[in-house]
Coordinates of C-alpha atoms and ligand atoms in Angstrom, one line a residue:
M17 CA 65.7 122.9 78.8
E18 CA 63.5 124.9 81.2
Q19 CA 64.3 128.5 82.2
Q20 CA 62.6 130.1 85.2
E21 CA 62.3 133.9 85.6
K22 CA 61.6 133.8 89.4
I23 CA 64.5 134.8 91.6
H24 CA 64.8 132.6 94.7
D25 CA 66.4 133.9 97.9
L26 CA 68.7 130.9 98.3
I27 CA 69.7 127.8 96.4
G28 CA 71.6 125.1 98.3
V29 CA 73.9 122.7 96.5
G30 CA 74.0 119.3 98.2
V31 CA 71.9 117.9 101.1
G32 CA 74.3 116.4 103.6
P33 CA 73.8 117.2 107.4
F34 CA 75.1 120.8 107.1
N35 CA 72.6 121.9 104.4
L36 CA 69.9 119.7 105.9
S37 CA 70.3 121.6 109.2
L38 CA 70.1 124.9 107.3
A39 CA 67.0 123.8 105.5
A40 CA 65.4 122.6 108.8
L41 CA 66.1 125.9 110.5
L42 CA 64.9 128.0 107.5
D43 CA 61.7 126.0 107.4
Q44 CA 60.7 127.9 110.6
I45 CA 61.6 131.3 109.3
D46 CA 59.3 133.0 106.8
E47 CA 61.7 135.6 105.5
V48 CA 63.9 133.3 103.3
E49 CA 62.5 131.2 100.4
A50 CA 65.0 128.4 99.7
L51 CA 65.5 125.4 97.6
F52 CA 68.1 122.7 98.2
F53 CA 69.3 120.2 95.5
E54 CA 70.8 116.8 96.2
Q55 CA 72.1 114.4 93.5
Q56 CA 71.3 111.3 95.5
Q57 CA 67.7 110.0 95.2
T58 CA 67.2 110.1 99.0
F59 CA 69.1 111.4 102.0
D60 CA 71.8 108.8 102.8
W61 CA 74.7 109.6 105.1
H62 CA 77.9 107.8 104.3
P63 CA 75.8 104.6 103.6
G64 CA 78.9 102.4 103.0
M65 CA 80.0 103.0 106.6
L66 CA 76.8 102.5 108.4
I67 CA 78.2 99.5 110.1
E68 CA 76.1 98.0 112.9
G69 CA 77.5 99.1 116.3
T70 CA 79.2 102.3 115.0
K71 CA 78.1 105.4 116.9
M72 CA 78.2 109.2 116.5
Q73 CA 81.3 111.0 117.6
V74 CA 79.2 114.0 118.8
P75 CA 76.3 113.9 121.3
F76 CA 72.8 113.7 120.0
I77 CA 72.3 117.3 121.1
A78 CA 74.4 118.2 118.0
D79 CA 71.4 117.2 115.9
L80 CA 70.1 119.4 113.0
V81 CA 68.4 122.1 115.1
T82 CA 68.6 121.8 118.9
M83 CA 71.7 124.0 119.5
A84 CA 69.9 126.9 117.7
D85 CA 66.4 126.2 118.9
P86 CA 65.5 123.3 121.2
T87 CA 61.8 123.9 120.5
N88 CA 62.3 123.3 116.8
P89 CA 60.0 120.4 115.6
Y90 CA 62.9 118.8 113.7
S91 CA 64.9 118.0 116.9
F92 CA 66.2 114.5 117.6
L93 CA 64.0 114.2 120.7
N94 CA 60.9 115.0 118.6
Y95 CA 62.0 112.3 116.2
I96 CA 62.3 109.9 119.1
S97 CA 58.9 110.9 120.4
K98 CA 57.1 110.7 117.1
N99 CA 58.6 107.2 116.6
E100 CA 57.3 106.2 120.1
R101 CA 60.7 105.3 121.4
M102 CA 61.0 107.8 124.3
Y103 CA 61.2 105.2 127.1
Q104 CA 63.6 103.0 125.2
F105 CA 65.8 106.1 124.5
Y106 CA 65.5 107.1 128.2
F107 CA 66.6 103.7 129.4
L108 CA 69.4 103.6 126.8
Q109 CA 71.1 106.4 128.8
R110 CA 73.4 107.4 126.0
L111 CA 74.4 110.7 124.4
D112 CA 76.3 109.0 121.5
I113 CA 73.5 107.5 119.4
P114 CA 74.1 104.8 116.7
R115 CA 75.2 106.2 113.4
R116 CA 72.4 104.3 111.7
E117 CA 69.9 106.1 113.9
Y118 CA 71.4 109.5 113.1
N119 CA 70.9 108.6 109.4
D120 CA 67.3 107.5 110.0
Y121 CA 66.7 110.8 112.0
C122 CA 68.1 112.9 109.1
Q123 CA 65.9 111.0 106.6
W124 CA 62.9 111.6 108.8
V125 CA 63.6 115.4 108.7
A126 CA 64.5 115.4 104.9
R127 CA 61.1 113.7 104.1
Q128 CA 59.2 116.5 105.7
L129 CA 61.1 119.4 104.1
E130 CA 59.4 120.7 100.9
S131 CA 62.6 122.7 100.2
C132 CA 64.8 119.7 99.7
R133 CA 64.8 118.2 96.2
F134 CA 66.5 114.8 95.6
G135 CA 67.8 113.2 92.4
K136 CA 69.0 116.6 91.1
R137 CA 72.6 117.7 90.6
V138 CA 73.7 121.3 90.3
T139 CA 75.9 121.2 87.2
N140 CA 76.7 124.8 86.4
L141 CA 76.6 128.3 87.7
H142 CA 77.0 131.9 86.3
H143 CA 76.7 135.3 87.9
K144 CA 74.4 137.6 85.9
K145 CA 74.0 141.3 85.9
D146 CA 70.7 142.4 84.1
S147 CA 68.2 144.6 85.7
H148 CA 68.9 142.6 88.8
D149 CA 72.0 140.8 90.0
Y150 CA 71.5 137.1 90.4
F151 CA 73.1 133.7 90.0
E152 CA 71.9 131.4 87.2
V153 CA 72.1 127.8 88.4
E154 CA 71.9 124.8 86.1
V155 CA 70.2 121.8 87.7
T156 CA 70.2 118.4 86.0
D157 CA 67.6 115.7 86.8
I158 CA 69.7 112.5 87.4
D159 CA 67.0 110.1 86.0
S160 CA 65.8 112.0 83.0
G161 CA 68.8 114.1 82.2
Q162 CA 66.5 117.1 81.9
V163 CA 68.1 120.4 82.5
Q164 CA 66.6 123.4 84.3
W165 CA 68.0 126.9 84.8
L166 CA 67.0 128.6 88.0
R167 CA 67.8 132.1 89.4
T168 CA 68.8 132.9 92.9
K169 CA 70.1 135.8 94.9
N170 CA 72.3 133.6 97.0
L171 CA 73.9 130.2 97.0
I172 CA 75.0 127.9 99.7
M173 CA 77.6 125.2 99.0
G174 CA 77.1 122.0 101.1
T175 CA 78.9 119.6 98.9
G176 CA 80.9 117.9 101.7
S177 CA 83.8 115.6 100.9
V178 CA 84.6 112.7 98.6
P179 CA 86.7 109.6 99.2
N180 CA 90.4 110.3 98.7
L181 CA 92.3 107.5 96.9
P182 CA 96.1 108.0 96.6
S183 CA 97.4 107.8 93.0
S184 CA 99.0 104.3 93.7
F185 CA 95.5 103.0 94.5
Q186 CA 93.7 104.7 91.6
D187 CA 95.3 102.5 88.8
V188 CA 94.0 99.3 90.4
S189 CA 90.8 100.6 92.0
G190 CA 87.8 98.5 91.2
E191 CA 87.3 94.8 91.8
G192 CA 89.6 94.0 94.7
V193 CA 90.7 97.4 95.8
F194 CA 88.1 99.8 97.2
H195 CA 87.7 102.7 99.6
T196 CA 86.1 102.3 103.1
A197 CA 83.3 104.4 101.8
D198 CA 82.3 101.3 99.8
F199 CA 82.8 98.8 102.6
L200 CA 79.2 97.6 103.2
P201 CA 78.4 96.8 99.6
N202 CA 81.6 94.8 99.5
Q203 CA 81.2 93.0 102.9
E204 CA 80.0 89.7 101.3
R205 CA 83.1 89.6 99.1
C206 CA 85.3 90.1 102.1
R207 CA 83.6 87.1 103.8
N208 CA 84.7 85.0 100.8
A209 CA 88.2 86.3 100.5
E210 CA 91.4 84.5 101.3
S211 CA 93.1 87.6 102.7
I212 CA 92.2 91.2 103.4
T213 CA 94.4 94.2 104.1
V214 CA 93.2 97.5 105.5
V215 CA 95.5 100.5 104.7
G216 CA 95.3 103.6 107.0
S217 CA 94.8 104.3 110.6
G218 CA 91.9 106.7 111.1
Q219 CA 88.5 106.0 112.6
S220 CA 87.1 104.5 109.3
A221 CA 90.1 102.1 109.1
A222 CA 89.6 101.0 112.7
E223 CA 85.8 100.5 112.3
T224 CA 86.4 98.5 109.2
F225 CA 89.2 96.4 110.8
R226 CA 87.1 95.8 113.9
E227 CA 84.1 94.6 111.7
L228 CA 86.4 92.3 109.7
L229 CA 88.1 91.0 112.9
K230 CA 84.8 90.1 114.4
E231 CA 84.1 87.6 111.6
Q232 CA 87.7 86.7 110.9
R233 CA 87.8 83.3 112.6
E234 CA 84.4 82.2 111.3
C235 CA 85.2 83.3 107.7
G236 CA 88.8 82.1 107.9
Y237 CA 90.6 84.9 106.0
R238 CA 94.0 86.4 106.8
L239 CA 93.5 89.9 108.1
D240 CA 96.2 92.7 108.0
W241 CA 96.2 96.3 109.0
I242 CA 98.9 98.6 107.7
T243 CA 99.7 102.2 108.4
R244 CA 102.5 104.5 107.6
S245 CA 101.9 106.3 111.0
S246 CA 104.2 105.4 113.9
G247 CA 101.2 104.0 115.8
F248 CA 97.5 103.3 115.8
E249 CA 97.0 106.6 117.5
S250 CA 93.9 107.5 119.5
M251 CA 91.9 110.6 118.9
E252 CA 92.3 113.5 121.3
E253 CA 89.0 113.2 123.2
S254 CA 89.5 115.0 126.5
K255 CA 86.8 117.5 127.3
L256 CA 89.2 120.5 127.2
S257 CA 90.6 119.3 123.9
L258 CA 87.0 119.1 122.6
E259 CA 86.7 122.8 123.2
H260 CA 88.7 123.2 120.0
F261 CA 85.4 122.4 118.3
S262 CA 83.7 125.5 119.6
P263 CA 82.7 128.8 118.0
D264 CA 85.3 130.5 120.3
Y265 CA 88.2 128.5 118.8
V266 CA 86.8 129.0 115.3
N267 CA 86.8 132.8 115.9
Y268 CA 90.3 132.7 117.3
F269 CA 91.7 130.6 114.5
Y270 CA 90.0 132.7 111.8
Q271 CA 91.9 135.9 112.6
L272 CA 95.4 134.3 112.5
P273 CA 97.6 135.0 109.4
Q274 CA 97.0 132.3 106.7
E275 CA 100.6 131.0 106.9
Q276 CA 100.2 130.4 110.6
K277 CA 96.8 128.8 110.1
D278 CA 98.3 126.3 107.7
Q279 CA 101.1 125.4 110.1
I280 CA 98.7 125.0 113.1
F281 CA 96.1 122.9 111.2
A282 CA 98.9 120.5 110.0
T283 CA 99.7 119.7 113.7
Q284 CA 96.0 119.1 114.7
G285 CA 95.5 115.7 113.1
L286 CA 94.7 113.9 116.3
Y287 CA 91.8 116.2 117.1
Y288 CA 89.9 114.7 114.1
K289 CA 92.0 112.0 112.4
G290 CA 92.8 109.5 115.2
I291 CA 90.8 106.6 116.4
S292 CA 88.2 106.7 119.2
N293 CA 89.4 105.1 122.3
H294 CA 86.4 102.8 122.5
T295 CA 87.1 101.4 119.0
I296 CA 90.8 100.7 119.9
N297 CA 89.6 99.0 123.1
D298 CA 87.1 96.8 121.2
I299 CA 89.9 95.7 118.8
Y300 CA 92.4 95.0 121.6
N301 CA 89.8 93.0 123.5
L302 CA 89.0 90.9 120.5
L303 CA 92.7 90.2 119.8
Y304 CA 93.2 89.3 123.4
E305 CA 90.2 86.9 123.4
Y306 CA 91.4 85.3 120.2
S307 CA 94.8 84.7 121.6
V308 CA 93.6 82.8 124.7
G309 CA 95.3 79.4 124.8
R310 CA 98.2 80.7 122.8
E311 CA 96.1 80.3 119.7
E312 CA 98.0 81.5 116.5
L313 CA 96.4 84.6 115.2
N314 CA 96.0 84.9 111.5
V315 CA 96.0 88.7 111.9
G316 CA 98.8 91.3 111.4
L317 CA 99.1 94.9 112.5
R318 CA 102.0 96.9 111.0
V319 CA 103.0 100.5 111.6
L320 CA 105.6 102.7 110.0
S321 CA 104.9 101.1 106.6
E322 CA 103.9 103.2 103.7
V323 CA 102.2 101.5 100.7
K324 CA 104.1 103.1 97.7
D325 CA 102.5 101.1 94.9
I326 CA 100.0 98.3 94.2
H327 CA 99.8 96.0 91.3
R328 CA 97.6 93.1 90.3
K329 CA 99.3 89.7 90.4
T330 CA 98.9 87.3 87.4
D331 CA 97.6 84.6 89.7
G332 CA 95.0 86.9 91.3
G333 CA 95.2 89.2 94.3
Y334 CA 97.4 92.2 94.8
A335 CA 101.1 92.9 95.6
L336 CA 101.6 96.0 97.8
E337 CA 105.0 97.5 97.5
C338 CA 105.7 98.9 101.0
F339 CA 108.5 101.0 102.5
H340 CA 109.4 101.0 106.2
N341 CA 109.8 104.7 107.1
E342 CA 112.4 104.2 109.9
Q343 CA 114.4 101.1 108.8
K344 CA 114.3 102.5 105.2
E345 CA 113.7 99.1 103.7
S346 CA 111.2 98.0 101.1
F347 CA 109.1 94.9 101.3
T348 CA 106.2 93.3 99.5
H349 CA 102.9 92.4 101.1
E350 CA 100.3 90.3 99.3
S351 CA 96.5 90.3 99.7
D352 CA 93.4 89.2 98.0
L353 CA 91.4 92.3 98.8
V354 CA 92.8 95.8 99.7
I355 CA 90.6 98.3 101.5
A356 CA 91.9 101.9 101.3
A357 CA 91.1 103.8 104.5
T358 CA 92.7 106.8 103.1
G359 CA 90.3 109.5 104.1
Y360 CA 88.3 112.1 102.3
K361 CA 89.0 115.4 100.5
P362 CA 86.8 118.5 100.2
N363 CA 84.4 118.3 97.3
V364 CA 84.6 121.7 95.4
P365 CA 82.6 121.2 92.2
D366 CA 84.2 122.3 89.0
F367 CA 81.6 125.0 88.4
V368 CA 83.0 127.0 91.3
H369 CA 86.3 127.3 89.3
H370 CA 84.2 128.7 86.4
L371 CA 83.7 131.7 88.7
A372 CA 87.5 132.2 88.9
D373 CA 87.3 136.0 88.0
F374 CA 84.3 136.6 90.2
L375 CA 86.0 135.2 93.4
Q376 CA 89.2 135.8 95.2
W377 CA 91.7 133.0 95.7
D378 CA 94.8 132.6 97.9
E379 CA 98.3 131.8 96.8
Q380 CA 97.6 128.1 97.0
G381 CA 94.5 128.4 94.7
R382 CA 92.0 128.0 97.5
Y383 CA 89.0 130.3 97.7
K384 CA 89.1 133.1 100.3
V385 CA 86.2 133.0 102.9
T386 CA 84.9 135.8 105.2
A387 CA 84.5 135.1 108.9
D388 CA 80.8 134.7 108.3
Y389 CA 81.2 131.9 105.7
R390 CA 80.9 133.9 102.4
L391 CA 83.3 133.5 99.5
V392 CA 85.2 136.7 99.0
K393 CA 84.2 138.4 95.7
N394 CA 86.0 140.7 93.3
E395 CA 82.7 142.3 92.2
E396 CA 80.4 144.7 94.0
T397 CA 77.2 142.8 94.3
S398 CA 74.7 141.9 97.0
N399 CA 74.7 138.2 95.8
E400 CA 76.5 135.9 98.1
I401 CA 77.9 132.3 98.0
Y402 CA 77.9 130.9 101.5
V403 CA 80.1 127.8 102.1
H404 CA 80.1 124.8 104.4
S405 CA 82.7 122.7 102.5
G406 CA 86.4 123.2 101.8
I407 CA 86.9 125.8 104.6
S408 CA 89.4 124.1 106.9
H409 CA 92.2 126.4 105.6
T410 CA 90.2 129.4 106.8
H411 CA 88.1 128.2 109.7
G412 CA 90.2 125.3 111.0
V413 CA 89.9 121.9 112.6
G414 CA 86.2 122.1 113.3
S415 CA 85.1 122.7 109.7
T416 CA 83.6 119.3 109.2
N417 CA 82.5 118.7 112.8
L418 CA 78.8 118.2 113.1
G419 CA 78.8 120.0 116.5
L420 CA 79.6 123.2 114.7
S421 CA 77.1 123.0 111.9
I422 CA 74.4 124.7 113.9
H423 CA 76.7 127.6 114.9
R424 CA 77.7 128.1 111.3
N425 CA 74.0 128.0 110.1
K426 CA 73.1 130.5 112.8
V427 CA 75.8 132.9 111.5
I428 CA 74.7 132.3 107.9
I429 CA 71.0 132.9 108.6
N430 CA 71.7 136.1 110.6
H431 CA 73.6 137.4 107.6
L432 CA 71.1 136.2 105.0
V433 CA 68.1 137.7 106.9
G434 CA 70.0 140.9 107.9
R435 CA 69.0 140.7 111.5
E436 CA 69.9 138.7 114.6
V437 CA 67.4 135.8 114.2
F438 CA 69.6 133.7 116.5
P439 CA 71.6 135.5 119.3
M440 CA 75.3 134.7 119.3
N441 CA 77.1 134.1 122.5
E442 CA 80.6 135.6 122.8
K443 CA 81.9 133.1 125.3
N444 CA 80.9 129.4 125.1
I445 CA 83.7 127.5 126.7
F446 CA 85.9 127.6 129.8
Q447 CA 89.4 128.2 128.3
T448 CA 90.6 131.3 126.4
F449 CA 92.6 131.0 123.2
S450 CA 93.5 134.6 122.5
V451 CA 95.5 137.1 124.7
Ligands
FAD503 C1 82.0 107.6 108.0 C2 82.0 109.0 108.5 C3 81.5 109.3 109.8 C4 81.5 110.6 110.3 N1 81.1 110.7 111.6 C5 81.1 112.0 112.1 C6 80.6 112.2 113.5 O1 80.2 111.2 114.1 N2 80.7 113.4 114.0 C7 81.2 114.5 113.2 O2 81.2 115.6 113.7 N3 81.6 114.3 112.0 C8 81.6 113.1 111.4 N4 82.0 112.9 110.1 C9 82.5 114.1 109.4 C10 81.4 115.0 108.8 O3 80.5 115.4 109.7 C11 80.6 114.3 107.7 O4 81.5 114.1 106.6 C12 79.4 115.1 107.1 O5 78.7 114.2 106.3 C13 79.6 116.4 106.5 O6 78.4 116.9 106.1 P1 78.2 117.8 104.8 O7 76.8 118.2 104.8 O8 79.2 118.9 104.8 O9 78.6 116.9 103.5 P2 78.2 115.4 103.0 O10 77.5 114.6 104.1 O11 79.4 114.9 102.3 O12 77.0 115.8 102.0 C14 77.3 116.5 100.8 C15 76.2 116.2 99.8 O13 76.3 117.0 98.7 C16 75.9 116.2 97.5 N5 76.5 116.9 96.4 C17 77.8 117.1 96.1 N6 77.9 117.8 94.9 C18 76.6 118.1 94.5 C19 76.0 118.7 93.4 N7 76.8 119.3 92.5 N8 74.7 118.8 93.2 C20 73.9 118.2 94.2 N9 74.3 117.5 95.2 C21 75.7 117.5 95.4 C22 76.5 114.9 97.8 O14 75.8 113.9 97.1 C23 76.3 114.7 99.3 O15 75.1 114.0 99.6 C24 82.0 111.6 109.5 C25 82.5 111.4 108.3 C26 82.5 110.1 107.8 C27 83.1 109.9 106.4

């Protein structure tokens, strides 16, 4: 075990787009010396869902740096320029870049940043009060298992989210039941399956279903799509609705009482959970084409049907015990493979709960967060834990939206440095949310 005496200014936990953006912005600022640790061996953004043809749901302007500083060398346009693709990008005439290109861009940035260390998991954390106050951070090397203890004044949690599997899926998860996050590594198995069922009706469900539908006739499998929702609902994508993903709405939402925030957030699912219109159109167009000449479709789409339980059949495949939410009737659906498009949940590492006495928690056991993204502490200390993840209860619907990551990083950097490195605009949108 290695112990270091040096006290860093900032240690970042996780290198997803949010902390990568912070690392890229800090790289241009001398005042903060930071290190970021990522457990994966390289930057890789939701690799199981980098399906060809999928695109970003935010314009490329929401890259890692541009909205804070368009002259920053880690901008998307500089990536395009350095890769000698400027004319191709110009003629492409699109704001919504392919998801695979966003990943490649982030990898290009990550490779250049000295501060980002890969293959290292943050495994524990203590707050210490010696001659100085600091956090002691345990970092474990994934390959060697070697443990290092580092000291830092501040911490930033960018641990993102992890796939959410309902309990009924957990018992059978493995071979033939997997989450959309693992879709691409399982695509070949899908091609050889007799029947496949996608459960859920968000964007990942739709993208997976569309990909399977494209190959359905060639591969010959039966394809089903089941959701408990009343429809395959489209995401709210009008320009004025998108203004909910602005600093102005975050500021408005933040000051509401917690109970009201929970109520409002519960009604905002279609701002971020529905399906993009273009994906629904692609699916409908394919279904329409396939049905030309009154051809029998070996495809089923079912709404209002909740999967209550899944068990493995003795002769192979799975039986899904379903319940129709309006007709109040149970039925069984059988499938060779089952793909759970059941979303993601915030990833709050266990070691945060080791700081139970150091931090303040709300009645539902969630940490409390200040408006400028610091965990609320019980102790008087200048050491801060900034957070990107698990803040939808305090900062609302835009918490995981990439278009807001720069704003959040500007706020965090201004607080960290103690001066206005990045000016903040009061008014950014056309509508007003407060009185
Ligand atoms: C398929 C998909 C597509 C999406 N597309 C969009 C989009 O187009 N637009 C949009 O606005 N949002 C999108 N989102 C939502 C959101 O922007 C992403 O989930 C985004 O990845 C969040 O970034 P992050 O940095 O918070 O976390 P993540 O990308 O989840 O990264 C967190 C990282 O932390 C690491 N980590 C966790 N714990 C530790 C630890 N203890 N030590 C070291 N490392 C650790 C993880 O390995 C991971 O790499 C999408 C989400 C998904 C699932």
